[in-house]
Structure formats: C-alpha cells, structure tokens
Short mmCIF file of C-alpha atoms and ligand atoms in Angstrom, two decimals:
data_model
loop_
_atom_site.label_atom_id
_atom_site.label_comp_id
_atom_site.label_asym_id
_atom_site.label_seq_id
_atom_site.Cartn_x
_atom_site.Cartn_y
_atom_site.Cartn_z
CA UNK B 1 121.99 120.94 96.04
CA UNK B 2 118.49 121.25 98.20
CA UNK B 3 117.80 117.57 99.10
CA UNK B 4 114.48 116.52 98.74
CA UNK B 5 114.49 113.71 101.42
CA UNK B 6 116.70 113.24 104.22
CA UNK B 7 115.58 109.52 104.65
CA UNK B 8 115.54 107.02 102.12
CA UNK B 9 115.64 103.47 100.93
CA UNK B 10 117.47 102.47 98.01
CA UNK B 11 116.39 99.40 96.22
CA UNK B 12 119.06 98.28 93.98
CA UNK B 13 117.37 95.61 91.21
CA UNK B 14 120.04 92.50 89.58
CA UNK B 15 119.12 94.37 86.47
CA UNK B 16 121.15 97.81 87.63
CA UNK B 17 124.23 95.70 88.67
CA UNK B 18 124.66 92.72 86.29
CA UNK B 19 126.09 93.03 82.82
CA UNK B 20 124.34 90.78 79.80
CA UNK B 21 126.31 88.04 80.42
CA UNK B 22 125.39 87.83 84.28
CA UNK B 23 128.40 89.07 85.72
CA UNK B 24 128.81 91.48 88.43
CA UNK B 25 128.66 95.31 86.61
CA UNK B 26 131.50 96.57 88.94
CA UNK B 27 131.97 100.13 87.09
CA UNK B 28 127.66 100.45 87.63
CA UNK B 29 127.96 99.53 91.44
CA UNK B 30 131.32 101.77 92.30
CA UNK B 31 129.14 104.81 90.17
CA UNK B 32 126.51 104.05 92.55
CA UNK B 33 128.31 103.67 95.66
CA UNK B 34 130.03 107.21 94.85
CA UNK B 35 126.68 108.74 94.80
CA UNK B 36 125.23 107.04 97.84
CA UNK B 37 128.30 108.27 99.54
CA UNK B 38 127.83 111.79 98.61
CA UNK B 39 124.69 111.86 99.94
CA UNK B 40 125.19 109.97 103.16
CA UNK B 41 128.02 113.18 103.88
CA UNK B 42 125.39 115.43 102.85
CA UNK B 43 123.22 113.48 106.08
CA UNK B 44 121.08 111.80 104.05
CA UNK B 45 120.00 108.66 106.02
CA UNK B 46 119.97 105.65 103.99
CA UNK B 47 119.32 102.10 103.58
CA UNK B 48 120.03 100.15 101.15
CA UNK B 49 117.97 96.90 99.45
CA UNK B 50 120.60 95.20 97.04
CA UNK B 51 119.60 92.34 94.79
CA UNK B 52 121.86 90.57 92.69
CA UNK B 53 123.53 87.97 94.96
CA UNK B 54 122.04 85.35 92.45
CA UNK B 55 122.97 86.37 89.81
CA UNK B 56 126.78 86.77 90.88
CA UNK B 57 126.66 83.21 92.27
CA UNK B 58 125.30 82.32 89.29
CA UNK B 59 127.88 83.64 87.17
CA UNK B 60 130.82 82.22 89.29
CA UNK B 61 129.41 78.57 89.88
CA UNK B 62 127.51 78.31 86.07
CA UNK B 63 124.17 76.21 86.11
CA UNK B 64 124.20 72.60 86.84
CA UNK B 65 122.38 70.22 85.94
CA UNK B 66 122.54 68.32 88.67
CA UNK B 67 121.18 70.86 90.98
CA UNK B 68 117.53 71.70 91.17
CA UNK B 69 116.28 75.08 91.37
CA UNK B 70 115.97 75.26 95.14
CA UNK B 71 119.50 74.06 95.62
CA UNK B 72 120.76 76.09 92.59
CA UNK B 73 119.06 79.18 94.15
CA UNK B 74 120.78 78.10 97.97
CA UNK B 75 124.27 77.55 96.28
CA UNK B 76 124.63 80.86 93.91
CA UNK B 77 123.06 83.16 96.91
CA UNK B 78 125.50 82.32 99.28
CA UNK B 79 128.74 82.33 97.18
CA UNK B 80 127.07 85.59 95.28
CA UNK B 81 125.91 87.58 98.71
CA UNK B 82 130.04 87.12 99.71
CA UNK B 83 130.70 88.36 96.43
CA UNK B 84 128.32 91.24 96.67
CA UNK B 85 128.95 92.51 100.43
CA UNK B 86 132.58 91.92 99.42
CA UNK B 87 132.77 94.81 96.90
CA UNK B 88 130.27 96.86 98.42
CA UNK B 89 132.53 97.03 101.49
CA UNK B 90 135.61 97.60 99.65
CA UNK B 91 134.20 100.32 97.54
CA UNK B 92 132.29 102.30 100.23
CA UNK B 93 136.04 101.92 102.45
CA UNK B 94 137.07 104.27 99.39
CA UNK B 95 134.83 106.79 100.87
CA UNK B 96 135.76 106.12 104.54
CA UNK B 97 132.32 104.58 105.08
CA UNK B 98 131.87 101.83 106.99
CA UNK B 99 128.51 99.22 105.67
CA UNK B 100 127.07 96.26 107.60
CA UNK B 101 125.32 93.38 106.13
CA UNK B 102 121.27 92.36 107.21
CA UNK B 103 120.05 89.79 105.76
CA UNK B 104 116.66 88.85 106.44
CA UNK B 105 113.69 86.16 105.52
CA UNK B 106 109.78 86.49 105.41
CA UNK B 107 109.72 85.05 108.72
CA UNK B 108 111.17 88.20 110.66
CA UNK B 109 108.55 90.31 109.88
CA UNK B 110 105.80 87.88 110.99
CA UNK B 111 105.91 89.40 114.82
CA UNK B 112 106.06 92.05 115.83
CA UNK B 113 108.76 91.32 118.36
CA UNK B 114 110.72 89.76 115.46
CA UNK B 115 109.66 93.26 113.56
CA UNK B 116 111.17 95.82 116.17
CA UNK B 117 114.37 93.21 116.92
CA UNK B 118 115.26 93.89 113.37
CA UNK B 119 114.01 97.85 112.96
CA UNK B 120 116.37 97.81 116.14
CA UNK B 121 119.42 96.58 114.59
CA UNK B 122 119.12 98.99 111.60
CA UNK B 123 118.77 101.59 113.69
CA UNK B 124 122.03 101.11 115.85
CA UNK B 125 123.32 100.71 112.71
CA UNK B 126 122.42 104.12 111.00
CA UNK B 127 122.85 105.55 114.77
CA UNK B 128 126.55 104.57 114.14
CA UNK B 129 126.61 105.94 110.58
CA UNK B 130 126.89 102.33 109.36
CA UNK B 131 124.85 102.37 106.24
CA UNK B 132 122.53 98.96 106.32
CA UNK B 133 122.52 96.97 103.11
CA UNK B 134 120.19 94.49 103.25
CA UNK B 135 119.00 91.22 101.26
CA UNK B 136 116.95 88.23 101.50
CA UNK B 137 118.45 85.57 103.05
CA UNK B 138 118.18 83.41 99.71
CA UNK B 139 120.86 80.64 101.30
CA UNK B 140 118.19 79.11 103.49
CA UNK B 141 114.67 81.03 102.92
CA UNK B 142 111.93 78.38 102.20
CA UNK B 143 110.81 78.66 98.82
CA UNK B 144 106.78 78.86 99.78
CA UNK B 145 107.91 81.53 102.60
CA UNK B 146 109.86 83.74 100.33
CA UNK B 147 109.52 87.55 99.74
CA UNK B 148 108.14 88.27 96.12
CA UNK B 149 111.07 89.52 95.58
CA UNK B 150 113.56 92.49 96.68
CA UNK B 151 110.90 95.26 95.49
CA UNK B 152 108.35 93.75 98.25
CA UNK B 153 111.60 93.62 100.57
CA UNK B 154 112.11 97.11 100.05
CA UNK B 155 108.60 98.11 100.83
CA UNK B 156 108.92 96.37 104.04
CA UNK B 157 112.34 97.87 105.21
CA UNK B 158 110.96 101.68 103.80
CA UNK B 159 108.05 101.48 106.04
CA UNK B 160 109.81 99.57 108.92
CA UNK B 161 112.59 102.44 108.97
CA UNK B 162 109.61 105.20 108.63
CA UNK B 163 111.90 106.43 105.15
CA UNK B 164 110.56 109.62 103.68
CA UNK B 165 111.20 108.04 100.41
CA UNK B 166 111.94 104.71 98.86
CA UNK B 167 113.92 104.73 95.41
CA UNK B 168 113.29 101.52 93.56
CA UNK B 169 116.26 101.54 90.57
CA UNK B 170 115.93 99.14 87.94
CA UNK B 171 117.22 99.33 84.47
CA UNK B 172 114.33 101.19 83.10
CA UNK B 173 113.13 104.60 83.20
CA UNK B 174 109.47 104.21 84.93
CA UNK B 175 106.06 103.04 84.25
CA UNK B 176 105.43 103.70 80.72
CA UNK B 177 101.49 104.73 79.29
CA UNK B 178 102.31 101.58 76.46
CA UNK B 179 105.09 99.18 75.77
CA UNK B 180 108.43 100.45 76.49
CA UNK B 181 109.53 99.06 73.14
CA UNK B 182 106.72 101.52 71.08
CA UNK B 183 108.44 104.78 70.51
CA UNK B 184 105.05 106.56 71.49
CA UNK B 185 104.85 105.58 74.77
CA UNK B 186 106.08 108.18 77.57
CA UNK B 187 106.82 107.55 81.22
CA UNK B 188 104.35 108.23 83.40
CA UNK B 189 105.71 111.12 85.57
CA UNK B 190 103.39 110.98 89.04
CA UNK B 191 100.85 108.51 89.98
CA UNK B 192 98.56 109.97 92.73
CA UNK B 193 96.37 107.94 94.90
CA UNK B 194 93.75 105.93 93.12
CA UNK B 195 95.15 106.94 89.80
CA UNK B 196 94.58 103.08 87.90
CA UNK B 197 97.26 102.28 85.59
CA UNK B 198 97.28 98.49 86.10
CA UNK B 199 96.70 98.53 81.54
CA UNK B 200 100.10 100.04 81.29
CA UNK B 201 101.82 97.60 83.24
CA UNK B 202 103.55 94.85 81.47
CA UNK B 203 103.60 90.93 83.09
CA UNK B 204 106.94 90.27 81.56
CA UNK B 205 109.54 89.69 84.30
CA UNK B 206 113.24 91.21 84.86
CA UNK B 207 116.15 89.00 83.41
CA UNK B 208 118.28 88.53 86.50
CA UNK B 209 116.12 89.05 89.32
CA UNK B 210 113.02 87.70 90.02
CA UNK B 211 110.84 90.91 90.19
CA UNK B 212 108.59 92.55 87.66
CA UNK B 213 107.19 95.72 87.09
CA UNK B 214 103.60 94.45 88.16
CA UNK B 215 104.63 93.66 91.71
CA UNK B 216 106.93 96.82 91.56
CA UNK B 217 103.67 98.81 91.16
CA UNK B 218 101.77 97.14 93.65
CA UNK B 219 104.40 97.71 95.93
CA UNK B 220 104.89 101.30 95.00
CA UNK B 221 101.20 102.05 96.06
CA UNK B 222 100.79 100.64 98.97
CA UNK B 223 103.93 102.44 100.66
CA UNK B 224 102.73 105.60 99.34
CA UNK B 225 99.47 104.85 100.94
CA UNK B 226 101.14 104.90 103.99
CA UNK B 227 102.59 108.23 103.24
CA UNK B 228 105.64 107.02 101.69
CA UNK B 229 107.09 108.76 98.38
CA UNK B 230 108.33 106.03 96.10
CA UNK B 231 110.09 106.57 92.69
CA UNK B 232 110.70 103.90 89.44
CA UNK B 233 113.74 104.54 88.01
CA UNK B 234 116.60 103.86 86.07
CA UNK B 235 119.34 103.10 87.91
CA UNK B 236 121.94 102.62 84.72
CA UNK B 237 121.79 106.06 83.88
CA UNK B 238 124.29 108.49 85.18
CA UNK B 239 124.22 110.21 88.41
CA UNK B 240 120.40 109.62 88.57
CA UNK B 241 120.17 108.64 92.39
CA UNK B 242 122.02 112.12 92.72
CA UNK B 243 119.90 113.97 90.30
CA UNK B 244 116.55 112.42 91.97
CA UNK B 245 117.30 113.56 95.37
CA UNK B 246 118.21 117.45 94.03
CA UNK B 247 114.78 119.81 94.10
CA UNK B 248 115.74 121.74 91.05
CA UNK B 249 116.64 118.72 89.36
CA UNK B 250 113.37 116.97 86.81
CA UNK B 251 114.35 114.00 85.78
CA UNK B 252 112.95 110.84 83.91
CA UNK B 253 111.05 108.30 86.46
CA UNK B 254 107.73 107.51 88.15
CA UNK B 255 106.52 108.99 90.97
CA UNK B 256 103.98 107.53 93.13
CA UNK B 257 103.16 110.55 95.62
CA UNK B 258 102.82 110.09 99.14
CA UNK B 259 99.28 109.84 100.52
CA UNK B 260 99.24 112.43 103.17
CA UNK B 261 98.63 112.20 106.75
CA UNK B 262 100.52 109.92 109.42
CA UNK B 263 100.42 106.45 109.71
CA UNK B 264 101.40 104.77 112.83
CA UNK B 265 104.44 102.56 112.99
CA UNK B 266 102.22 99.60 114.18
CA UNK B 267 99.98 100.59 111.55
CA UNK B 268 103.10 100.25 109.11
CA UNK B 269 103.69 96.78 110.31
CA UNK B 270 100.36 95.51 110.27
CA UNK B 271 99.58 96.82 106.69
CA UNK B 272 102.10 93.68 105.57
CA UNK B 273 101.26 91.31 107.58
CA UNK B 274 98.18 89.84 105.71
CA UNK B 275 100.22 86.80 104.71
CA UNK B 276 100.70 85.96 108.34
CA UNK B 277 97.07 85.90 109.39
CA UNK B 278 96.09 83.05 111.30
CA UNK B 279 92.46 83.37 111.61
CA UNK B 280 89.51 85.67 110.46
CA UNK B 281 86.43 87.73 112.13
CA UNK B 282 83.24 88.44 110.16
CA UNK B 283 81.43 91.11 111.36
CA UNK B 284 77.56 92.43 110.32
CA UNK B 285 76.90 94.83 107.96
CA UNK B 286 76.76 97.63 110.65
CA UNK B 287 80.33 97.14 111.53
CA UNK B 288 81.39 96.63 108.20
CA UNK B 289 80.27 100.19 107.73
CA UNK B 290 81.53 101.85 111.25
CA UNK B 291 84.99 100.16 110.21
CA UNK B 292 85.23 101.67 106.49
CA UNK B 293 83.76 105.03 107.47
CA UNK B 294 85.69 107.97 107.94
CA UNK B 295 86.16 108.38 111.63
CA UNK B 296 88.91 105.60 113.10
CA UNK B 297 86.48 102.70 115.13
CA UNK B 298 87.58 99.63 117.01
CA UNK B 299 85.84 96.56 116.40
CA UNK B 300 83.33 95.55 118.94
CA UNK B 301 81.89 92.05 119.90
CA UNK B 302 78.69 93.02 119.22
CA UNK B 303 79.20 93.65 115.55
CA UNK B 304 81.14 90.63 115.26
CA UNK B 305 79.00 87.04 113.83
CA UNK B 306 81.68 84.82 113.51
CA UNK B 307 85.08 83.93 114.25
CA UNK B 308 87.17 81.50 111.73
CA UNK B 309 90.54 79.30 112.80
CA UNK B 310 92.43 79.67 115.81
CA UNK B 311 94.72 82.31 116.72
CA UNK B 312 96.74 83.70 120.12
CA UNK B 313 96.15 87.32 121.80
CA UNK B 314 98.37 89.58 119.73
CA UNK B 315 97.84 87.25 116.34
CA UNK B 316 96.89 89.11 113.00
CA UNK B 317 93.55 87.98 112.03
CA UNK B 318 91.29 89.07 109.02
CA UNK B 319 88.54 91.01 109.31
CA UNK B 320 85.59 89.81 106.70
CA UNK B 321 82.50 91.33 106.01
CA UNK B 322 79.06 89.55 106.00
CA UNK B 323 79.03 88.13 102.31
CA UNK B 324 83.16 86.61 103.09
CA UNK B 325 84.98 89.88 101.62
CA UNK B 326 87.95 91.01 103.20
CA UNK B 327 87.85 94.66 105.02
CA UNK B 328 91.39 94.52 106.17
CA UNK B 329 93.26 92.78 109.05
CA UNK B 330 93.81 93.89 112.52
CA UNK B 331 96.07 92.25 115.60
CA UNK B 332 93.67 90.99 117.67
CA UNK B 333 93.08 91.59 121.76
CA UNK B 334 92.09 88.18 122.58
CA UNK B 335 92.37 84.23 121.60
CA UNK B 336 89.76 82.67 119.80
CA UNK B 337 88.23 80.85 122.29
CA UNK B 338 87.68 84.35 124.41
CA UNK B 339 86.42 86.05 120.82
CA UNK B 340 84.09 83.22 120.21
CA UNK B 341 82.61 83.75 123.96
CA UNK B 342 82.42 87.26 123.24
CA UNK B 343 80.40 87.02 119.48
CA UNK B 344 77.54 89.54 119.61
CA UNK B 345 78.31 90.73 123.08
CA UNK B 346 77.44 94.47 124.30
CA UNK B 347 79.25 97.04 126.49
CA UNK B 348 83.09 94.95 125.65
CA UNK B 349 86.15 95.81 125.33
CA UNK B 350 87.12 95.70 121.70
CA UNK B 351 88.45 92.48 119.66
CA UNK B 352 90.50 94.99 117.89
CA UNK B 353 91.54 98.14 118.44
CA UNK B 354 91.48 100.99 116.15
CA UNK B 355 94.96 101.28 116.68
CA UNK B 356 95.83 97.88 115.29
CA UNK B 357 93.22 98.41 112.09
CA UNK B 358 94.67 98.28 108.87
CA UNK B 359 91.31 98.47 106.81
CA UNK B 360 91.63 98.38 103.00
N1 LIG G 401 117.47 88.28 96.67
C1 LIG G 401 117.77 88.06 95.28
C2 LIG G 401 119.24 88.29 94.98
O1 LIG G 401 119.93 88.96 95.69
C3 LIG G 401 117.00 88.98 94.38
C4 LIG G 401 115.50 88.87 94.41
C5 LIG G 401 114.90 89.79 93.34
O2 LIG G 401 115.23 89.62 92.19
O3 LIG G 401 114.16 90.69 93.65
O4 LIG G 401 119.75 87.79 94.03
#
C-alpha cells in the first residue's frame, strides 16, 4: 500500500456510527477503529473528530419532555461522550493503542494563546503515539457560542495540526451534480479552487448530527484554500478510510484539492477567527487594492479612514473597504485608541502586518 498522506484528520459524522434507531453502530465503529489502527502502524499520524455523543445519550436517556433542548442537548452529551470514549478506548486497546480524549468549545480557539495551549496538547499527545479523538464539549458549550457543528470542528483541528489531509466520513458517497435520490446524478470526483457547485448542494440536514452537506462544503473549501486536501465520503462502506489513503486505489468520494503554496500557521489560525473579531478598520480605495493585489502588503495608517469598536493589541479586527465590504481580517498591532491616533498617518509602522493578513 503507497499512502497518500502521512497526516490526517478523520471526521467521523453521527450518521457513520448510529444505527436507524439512534443507537450506537458498534460493528461500524470497531470496522473503523481496525482501519485507523492499521494505518496509525503504518505511521500515519492521525486525529480523530468523532460526533455522535448525542445521539448515544440520546438513545440511553430517551427524550423528555420535561427537558428543553439546551438541557436535553447538556444531559445526552455527557452520558453519550462516556459512552463513546468508552468503546473507542476499549476497541483501539484491541490493537494495543492507547487514545486520549480532547474535548473542546468555540471559545479555545478565540486566542491565540488558548489556540497553541490546545495544538500543544495534541501534539504531546501524537508525540506519545496517543491518537487524539476529539469532540465538542456539548455538556457545557453555550448554545450562541457553539461550533456549526463537528465538520467546522474538524476544519479547525486539520488546520491547527497542519494535517496534509482531512477525511470528512458521513454516510454518503460525496457531493453529487443533482439529488442523491435521482439515479442520474454522479458524485462529483474533484472540486478545484473556484470550481462553484453551491446548485448541487442540498439544504437538507443529517439525521443524527447537526451538520449538513452545505456547511460540509463550505468547510471543505476553505481548508483546501489553505492548502489542505479534504475528501467527502462515505464512511459506511467497507474499508473506505483504508482504500482512500492507498494511491492505486480510485474510489467513490469528493475531492476538494489542495490550493498550493504554504500558508503560515498564524495564517491558519487567523483564517477562523472572523467570528471573534472585536472591531473593524476601513481603509481607502488605494489600500483596498495594495491589500488584494498579488504581492503580500501590511496595512498602513495612511490608507486607513476609520476605525470601528474597541479592541486590545493582538485582537482580530476586520478589515473593510471604503463602501463597508469586508476584505478579510487581520490581528491587529495596536489598541484602538493608538489606531485612531494613527488614521491617515505617513512613514508608521503598520496596523497590521502582512503576516497576520488573512484577506478573502
Ligand atoms: N458534537 C456532537 C455530538 O457528538 C455532534 C455535532 C455534529 O453533529 O456535527 O453528538
């Protein structure tokens, strides 16, 4: 077997590892833990993204109706992540491998120093040959602060772990060029950079987990922007995490190919981090086109007009073009109150430097 990728991410969707009626798929996870185990003896670095503590919990404790959905959501995560963690551990002890449980919110990727205290403990972890299977911290994330879901997660932990490839497994084969259900529609093989296919993609959402194929897509695109491989597929069929990872192996999925060209880790953790903006600077139309050029500029007081909100040295702010649309975001050099002095200014250090652009 020639392995195409010695680092990866494996998302694992609720889908893959629940049967109909919501229980735990035990036969689908051990199948999947034997292959993941192959590979990690081949050397294959990996970390894993499992979903599905929901819908476990959910299975064991049945819905109340006394619960609301927060508390619903609180109680079946944490009984269902035991559940989960439980059988992962005592299925991957078959193989003699030892896994550790991360389980993260929103909130943890919001600074950086939060960022690299968390790419830090993965790392020891895969140092150690512990492989790293990680979920959201369901039990006690705030519903407004929650990932999209486990796809977005993935994304995250792909780039944060600089994965060759992340390997999003759901219980269908790929994107499809129609409905899945219509006989004539194919899977789309490889989606390259700026290829649209946003009219193929269905709104309807998974059963058991709280993903869809529109936010896997989004996802998909921008890690492969940042040179990332990613691949749809179906995780119910047989051997397929095995059969993706062999060269001489063509299987059913959907590839969204890697953008070339390296992008830095800080890079990496600023391209997510638009949620956790806290303010916004416009600059003029000159800037605006410096910044989206070809060649890598900082941003300079003097093309900068105005500065919106408050925000701290080191904060992720916006950067907005004359007319109010968004360029990208950027962590910023100084606080407000020194970017405000600075508006317009010549011969200054930058607000942000090009290292810290992530432009659109
Ligand atoms: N974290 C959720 C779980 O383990 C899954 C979220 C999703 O469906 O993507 O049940």
């Amino acid at each position: 077997m020639t392995l195409r990728f010695k680092r990866i991410a494996v998302k694992i969707g609720s889908n893959v590892l629940t049967r109909a009626d919501g229980t735990l798929d035990i036969t689908r996870m051990s199948a999947l833990v034997d292959q993941i185990s192959h590979l990690h003896k081949k050397g294959v670095e990996i970390v894993m993204v499992s979903s599905g503590a929901v819908a476990s919990g959910r299975s064991v404790m049945g819905i109340s109706k006394k619960l609301d959905i927060v508390e619903q959501r609180q109680l079946f995560s944490s009984v269902g992540q035991a559940k989960l963690i439980n059988h992962y551990y005592e299925l991957f002890r078959e193989h003699g491998i030892v896994v550790g449980q991360v389980l993260t919110t929103k909130e943890n990727f919001s600074s950086r120093r939060l960022y690299l205290n968390q790419r830090n403990c993965m790392r020891v972890m895969l140092e150690n040959n512990v492989i790293p299977i990680v979920n959201e911290n369901d039990a006690v994330s705030v519903s407004e602060l929650m990932f999209t879901d486990n796809d977005e997660l993935s994304g995250l932990i792909a780039s944060m772990m600089d994965m060759q490839a992340l390997i999003i497994l759901s219980n269908i084969d790929g994107i499809y060029n129609g409905s899945p259900t219509d006989p004539e529609s194919k899977v789309i093989m490889e989606i390259e950079k700026g290829q649209d296919v946003s009219d193929f993609i269905q709104s309807t959402k998974s059963t058991f987990g709280r993903g869809g194929m529109l936010t896997k897509t989004t996802i998909a695109r921008k890690i492969a922007d940042q040179g990332i491989d990613v691949i749809i597929a179906n995780g119910k069929r047989e051997n397929m995490l095995l059969q993706l990872l062999d060269k001489k192996v063509g299987v059913v999925s959907t590839h969204f190919i890697a953008s070339a060209g390296e992008v830095s880790s800080v890079k990496k953790w600023i391209a997510h981090s638009e949620g956790f903006a806290k303010g916004e600077i416009h600059v003029n139309e000159n800037a605006a086109k410096a910044l989206t050029g070809d060649k890598a500029v900082s941003l300079l007081p003097i093309g900068a007009i105005k500065i919106v909100g408050d925000f701290e040295k080191d904060d992720i702010v916006k950067i907005m073009d004359d007319a109010g649309h968004s360029l990208g975001i950027g962590k910023v050099q100084y606080d407000s109150e020194k970017a405000r002095e600075m508006l317009g200014k010549k011969n200054q250090k930058p607000l942000v430097h090009c290292d810290y652009l992530y432009l659109e």
